[in-house]
Amino acid sequence: KTMIARTQLEFMGYSVAWSPFNSGRISVSTSQHFGIVGNGKQIIMDMKSKTLSKVHVEEMSDGCYDSAWSQTSENHLVYVCGDGSVTLLDLASKKRVRTYKEHTAEVYSVDWSGANKRYILTGAWDNLVKVWNPERTQCVRTFSEHKNCIYSTVWSPHEPELFASTSGDCTLKIWDMNDKKAIQTIPAHKYEILTMDWNKYDKHIIATGSVDKTIKIWDRRALDKGELCTLEGHDFAVRRIKWSPHKPDVLASAS
């Protein structure tokens, strides 16, 4: 395979998200000094002639950790930062439509629902998960069961009211946004859980990745039997996992 485009970033890259509308457009969240201290940049890029050209750059006084595209507007993007902010950006005007500052610590994860297309989900190091409606000035719901920082928050691609979160408290929690308490809590690993993803073909199957260097596959219908399987092979913590949108039994991971 041939690399079709590349660029050099000034800061450390934390996440990348493809636009669901423009096949050549990506959003890149970056942080200075590996995200420990320093500034951040949220960068929008287009692929042109084997390079990635900057369309717009948001410069922040703290690190940028994650971003997600709207599922209904090609110009709307949400990104999250180390200062606890959640910012909705309009690329047409290149202006910040709204900035929420209800989290009190680093916001590490954001997801825009693909099933209901209406809500934004964030997880932060204040141990809180929040749900937002971009048309409102405050969060819609706050969920507070986790006992440690939250690393991953992901909407279910099958059921519009469901989402999942993983945390430094070594649990995976499944939530219905209409309930105050998690509907399922899984002590999935003995060490911090950095990432999770829903299977795109089976609404009951979830994968988790941990500091313990393993990936575990779970069936929500049979949690009393433990994980379906454990995948080993990484030498360091598993930081990101994604189920394939093309095959039900293929999973990608990064460490």
CSV table of C-alpha atoms in Angstrom, one decimal:
chain,number,residue,atom,x,y,z
A,1,LYS,CA,0.0,0.0,0.0
A,2,THR,CA,1.1,3.6,-0.7
A,3,MET,CA,0.8,6.5,1.7
A,4,ILE,CA,-1.4,9.1,-0.1
A,5,ALA,CA,-0.8,12.1,2.1
A,6,ARG,CA,1.3,13.3,5.0
A,7,THR,CA,2.3,16.3,7.1
A,8,GLN,CA,4.4,17.2,10.1
A,9,LEU,CA,2.7,18.4,13.3
A,10,GLU,CA,4.2,21.0,15.6
A,11,PHE,CA,2.7,19.3,18.7
A,12,MET,CA,2.0,15.7,19.8
A,13,GLY,CA,-1.0,14.2,18.0
A,14,TYR,CA,-3.7,12.8,20.4
A,15,SER,CA,-6.6,11.8,18.1
A,16,VAL,CA,-7.8,12.1,14.5
A,17,ALA,CA,-11.4,12.0,13.1
A,18,TRP,CA,-12.6,11.8,9.6
A,19,SER,CA,-15.4,14.1,8.4
A,20,PRO,CA,-18.5,12.0,7.6
A,21,PHE,CA,-19.3,14.4,4.7
A,22,ASN,CA,-16.0,15.3,3.1
A,23,SER,CA,-13.9,12.2,2.3
A,24,GLY,CA,-10.6,14.2,2.3
A,25,ARG,CA,-11.1,16.2,5.5
A,26,ILE,CA,-9.8,15.3,9.0
A,27,SER,CA,-9.7,16.8,12.4
A,28,VAL,CA,-6.5,16.4,14.5
A,29,SER,CA,-6.2,17.1,18.2
A,30,THR,CA,-2.7,18.0,19.3
A,31,SER,CA,-0.9,18.9,22.6
A,32,GLN,CA,2.4,20.3,23.4
A,33,HIS,CA,4.9,18.3,25.5
A,34,PHE,CA,3.0,15.1,25.2
A,35,GLY,CA,-0.1,16.7,26.8
A,36,ILE,CA,1.5,17.1,30.2
A,37,VAL,CA,1.9,20.9,30.1
A,38,GLY,CA,1.7,23.6,27.5
A,39,ASN,CA,-0.6,24.7,24.7
A,40,GLY,CA,-2.8,22.8,22.2
A,41,LYS,CA,-4.0,23.1,18.7
A,42,GLN,CA,-7.2,21.7,17.1
A,43,ILE,CA,-6.4,21.4,13.4
A,44,ILE,CA,-8.7,20.9,10.4
A,45,MET,CA,-6.9,19.5,7.3
A,46,ASP,CA,-7.8,18.6,3.7
A,47,MET,CA,-5.9,16.1,1.5
A,48,LYS,CA,-4.5,17.8,-1.5
A,49,SER,CA,-1.8,16.6,-3.9
A,50,LYS,CA,-0.2,14.1,-1.5
A,51,THR,CA,-0.1,16.5,1.4
A,52,LEU,CA,-2.4,17.6,4.2
A,53,SER,CA,-3.2,21.3,3.9
A,54,LYS,CA,-4.5,23.2,7.0
A,55,VAL,CA,-8.0,24.6,6.6
A,56,HIS,CA,-8.3,26.1,10.1
A,57,VAL,CA,-6.4,26.0,13.3
A,58,GLU,CA,-7.8,26.6,16.8
A,59,GLU,CA,-5.0,27.7,19.2
A,60,MET,CA,-5.6,26.9,22.8
A,61,SER,CA,-3.8,27.6,26.1
A,62,ASP,CA,-4.1,24.0,27.1
A,63,GLY,CA,-3.8,20.6,25.3
A,64,CYS,CA,-6.5,19.4,22.8
A,65,TYR,CA,-7.2,15.7,23.4
A,66,ASP,CA,-10.2,14.7,21.2
A,67,SER,CA,-12.7,15.8,18.6
A,68,ALA,CA,-15.9,14.6,16.9
A,69,TRP,CA,-17.8,15.7,13.8
A,70,SER,CA,-21.5,16.5,13.7
A,71,GLN,CA,-23.6,13.9,11.9
A,72,THR,CA,-26.0,16.5,10.5
A,73,SER,CA,-23.8,19.5,9.6
A,74,GLU,CA,-20.6,19.3,7.6
A,75,ASN,CA,-19.3,22.5,9.2
A,76,HIS,CA,-19.8,21.6,12.8
A,77,LEU,CA,-17.1,20.0,15.0
A,78,VAL,CA,-16.7,19.6,18.8
A,79,TYR,CA,-13.3,19.4,20.5
A,80,VAL,CA,-12.2,19.0,24.1
A,81,CYS,CA,-9.2,20.4,26.1
A,82,GLY,CA,-7.2,20.0,29.2
A,83,ASP,CA,-8.7,23.1,30.8
A,84,GLY,CA,-12.1,21.3,31.0
A,85,SER,CA,-13.7,23.1,28.1
A,86,VAL,CA,-16.0,21.6,25.4
A,87,THR,CA,-16.1,23.8,22.3
A,88,LEU,CA,-18.5,23.7,19.3
A,89,LEU,CA,-16.8,25.1,16.2
A,90,ASP,CA,-18.5,26.3,13.0
A,91,LEU,CA,-16.1,26.0,10.1
A,92,ALA,CA,-18.2,28.0,7.7
A,93,SER,CA,-17.7,31.2,9.8
A,94,LYS,CA,-14.5,29.8,11.6
A,95,LYS,CA,-16.1,30.9,14.9
A,96,ARG,CA,-16.7,29.2,18.2
A,97,VAL,CA,-20.5,28.7,18.4
A,98,ARG,CA,-20.4,27.8,22.1
A,99,THR,CA,-17.9,26.8,24.8
A,100,TYR,CA,-19.0,24.8,27.7
A,101,LYS,CA,-16.9,24.9,31.0
A,102,GLU,CA,-18.7,22.6,33.3
A,103,HIS,CA,-16.0,19.9,33.6
A,104,THR,CA,-13.5,20.8,36.3
A,105,ALA,CA,-10.5,18.8,34.9
A,106,GLU,CA,-9.1,17.6,31.6
A,107,VAL,CA,-11.7,16.4,29.1
A,108,TYR,CA,-10.2,13.4,27.5
A,109,SER,CA,-13.0,12.0,25.3
A,110,VAL,CA,-15.8,13.2,23.1
A,111,ASP,CA,-18.3,11.5,20.8
A,112,TRP,CA,-21.1,12.8,18.7
A,113,SER,CA,-24.0,10.3,18.4
A,114,GLY,CA,-24.4,8.6,15.1
A,115,ALA,CA,-27.6,6.8,16.1
A,116,ASN,CA,-29.7,9.8,17.3
A,117,LYS,CA,-27.3,12.4,15.8
A,118,ARG,CA,-28.4,14.9,18.4
A,119,TYR,CA,-26.3,14.5,21.5
A,120,ILE,CA,-22.6,15.0,22.4
A,121,LEU,CA,-20.9,12.8,25.0
A,122,THR,CA,-17.8,13.8,27.1
A,123,GLY,CA,-15.7,12.1,29.7
A,124,ALA,CA,-13.2,13.9,31.9
A,125,TRP,CA,-10.6,13.5,34.7
A,126,ASP,CA,-13.1,15.0,37.2
A,127,ASN,CA,-14.7,11.4,37.1
A,128,LEU,CA,-17.8,12.7,35.3
A,129,VAL,CA,-19.6,11.8,32.1
A,130,LYS,CA,-21.7,14.5,30.6
A,131,VAL,CA,-24.3,14.6,27.8
A,132,TRP,CA,-24.8,17.8,25.8
A,133,ASN,CA,-27.3,19.2,23.3
A,134,PRO,CA,-25.5,21.7,21.1
A,135,GLU,CA,-28.6,23.9,21.0
A,136,ARG,CA,-28.6,24.3,24.8
A,137,THR,CA,-26.2,26.4,27.0
A,138,GLN,CA,-25.8,23.8,29.7
A,139,CYS,CA,-25.3,20.0,29.8
A,140,VAL,CA,-28.4,17.8,29.6
A,141,ARG,CA,-27.2,15.1,32.0
A,142,THR,CA,-24.3,14.3,34.3
A,143,PHE,CA,-23.3,10.8,35.4
A,144,SER,CA,-21.1,10.4,38.4
A,145,GLU,CA,-20.6,6.7,39.4
A,146,HIS,CA,-17.0,6.4,38.3
A,147,LYS,CA,-14.4,6.6,41.1
A,148,ASN,CA,-11.4,7.7,38.9
A,149,CYS,CA,-10.7,9.6,35.8
A,150,ILE,CA,-12.6,8.7,32.6
A,151,TYR,CA,-10.6,7.8,29.5
A,152,SER,CA,-13.3,6.8,26.9
A,153,THR,CA,-16.9,7.6,26.2
A,154,VAL,CA,-18.7,6.1,23.2
A,155,TRP,CA,-22.3,6.1,22.0
A,156,SER,CA,-23.8,2.8,20.9
A,157,PRO,CA,-24.1,2.7,17.1
A,158,HIS,CA,-27.3,0.5,17.5
A,159,GLU,CA,-29.4,2.0,20.3
A,160,PRO,CA,-29.6,5.8,20.4
A,161,GLU,CA,-30.0,6.1,24.2
A,162,LEU,CA,-27.1,3.9,25.2
A,163,PHE,CA,-23.5,4.8,25.7
A,164,ALA,CA,-20.4,3.3,27.5
A,165,SER,CA,-17.5,4.7,29.5
A,166,THR,CA,-14.2,3.3,30.8
A,167,SER,CA,-12.2,4.6,33.7
A,168,GLY,CA,-9.1,4.5,35.8
A,169,ASP,CA,-11.3,2.7,38.4
A,170,CYS,CA,-10.9,-0.5,36.1
A,171,THR,CA,-14.6,-0.6,35.2
A,172,LEU,CA,-16.6,-0.5,32.0
A,173,LYS,CA,-20.0,1.0,32.5
A,174,ILE,CA,-23.0,0.8,30.2
A,175,TRP,CA,-25.6,3.7,30.6
A,176,ASP,CA,-29.0,4.6,29.4
A,177,MET,CA,-29.0,8.4,29.2
A,178,ASN,CA,-32.5,8.5,30.8
A,179,ASP,CA,-31.3,6.7,33.9
A,180,LYS,CA,-29.1,8.2,36.6
A,181,LYS,CA,-27.3,5.0,37.4
A,182,ALA,CA,-25.4,2.7,35.1
A,183,ILE,CA,-27.4,-0.3,33.8
A,184,GLN,CA,-24.3,-2.5,33.8
A,185,THR,CA,-20.9,-2.3,35.5
A,186,ILE,CA,-18.1,-4.6,34.4
A,187,PRO,CA,-14.9,-4.9,36.3
A,188,ALA,CA,-13.2,-5.6,33.0
A,189,HIS,CA,-9.5,-5.4,33.9
A,190,LYS,CA,-7.3,-5.2,37.0
A,191,TYR,CA,-5.6,-2.0,35.7
A,192,GLU,CA,-6.9,1.2,34.2
A,193,ILE,CA,-9.1,0.9,31.1
A,194,LEU,CA,-8.0,3.4,28.5
A,195,THR,CA,-10.4,2.6,25.6
A,196,MET,CA,-13.5,0.7,24.4
A,197,ASP,CA,-15.6,0.2,21.3
A,198,TRP,CA,-18.9,-1.2,20.3
A,199,ASN,CA,-19.1,-3.9,17.7
A,200,LYS,CA,-20.7,-2.5,14.5
A,201,TYR,CA,-22.6,-5.7,13.7
A,202,ASP,CA,-23.7,-7.1,17.1
A,203,LYS,CA,-25.1,-4.6,19.7
A,204,HIS,CA,-24.2,-6.9,22.6
A,205,ILE,CA,-20.4,-7.2,21.8
A,206,ILE,CA,-17.9,-4.7,23.3
A,207,ALA,CA,-14.1,-4.6,23.3
A,208,THR,CA,-12.0,-3.0,26.0
A,209,GLY,CA,-8.3,-2.1,26.1
A,210,SER,CA,-6.2,-1.6,29.2
A,211,VAL,CA,-2.9,-0.6,30.8
A,212,ASP,CA,-2.5,-4.4,31.4
A,213,LYS,CA,-1.5,-4.7,27.7
A,214,THR,CA,-4.6,-6.8,26.8
A,215,ILE,CA,-7.8,-6.5,24.9
A,216,LYS,CA,-10.9,-8.2,26.2
A,217,ILE,CA,-14.1,-9.0,24.3
A,218,TRP,CA,-17.4,-9.0,26.2
A,219,ASP,CA,-21.0,-10.2,25.5
A,220,ARG,CA,-23.4,-8.0,27.5
A,221,ARG,CA,-25.8,-11.0,27.7
A,222,ALA,CA,-23.4,-13.3,29.5
A,223,LEU,CA,-21.2,-11.2,31.8
A,224,ASP,CA,-21.5,-13.7,34.6
A,225,LYS,CA,-19.4,-16.1,32.4
A,226,GLY,CA,-16.6,-13.5,32.1
A,227,GLU,CA,-15.0,-12.2,28.9
A,228,LEU,CA,-15.4,-14.1,25.7
A,229,CYS,CA,-11.7,-14.0,25.0
A,230,THR,CA,-8.5,-12.1,25.8
A,231,LEU,CA,-6.3,-10.8,23.0
A,232,GLU,CA,-2.6,-10.5,23.9
A,233,GLY,CA,0.4,-9.3,21.9
A,234,HIS,CA,1.1,-5.6,22.8
A,235,ASP,CA,4.1,-4.8,24.9
A,236,PHE,CA,2.7,-1.6,26.4
A,237,ALA,CA,-0.7,-0.2,27.4
A,238,VAL,CA,-3.5,-0.5,24.8
A,239,ARG,CA,-4.5,3.1,24.1
A,240,ARG,CA,-7.1,2.8,21.2
A,241,ILE,CA,-9.2,0.1,19.7
A,242,LYS,CA,-11.7,0.2,16.9
A,243,TRP,CA,-14.0,-2.5,15.5
A,244,SER,CA,-14.0,-2.8,11.7
A,245,PRO,CA,-17.1,-1.3,10.0
A,246,HIS,CA,-16.7,-3.9,7.2
A,247,LYS,CA,-16.2,-7.2,9.1
A,248,PRO,CA,-17.8,-8.3,12.4
A,249,ASP,CA,-14.8,-10.2,13.7
A,250,VAL,CA,-12.0,-7.7,12.9
A,251,LEU,CA,-10.6,-5.3,15.5
A,252,ALA,CA,-7.7,-2.8,15.2
A,253,SER,CA,-5.6,-1.7,18.2
A,254,ALA,CA,-2.8,0.8,19.0
A,255,SER,CA,-0.4,0.8,21.9
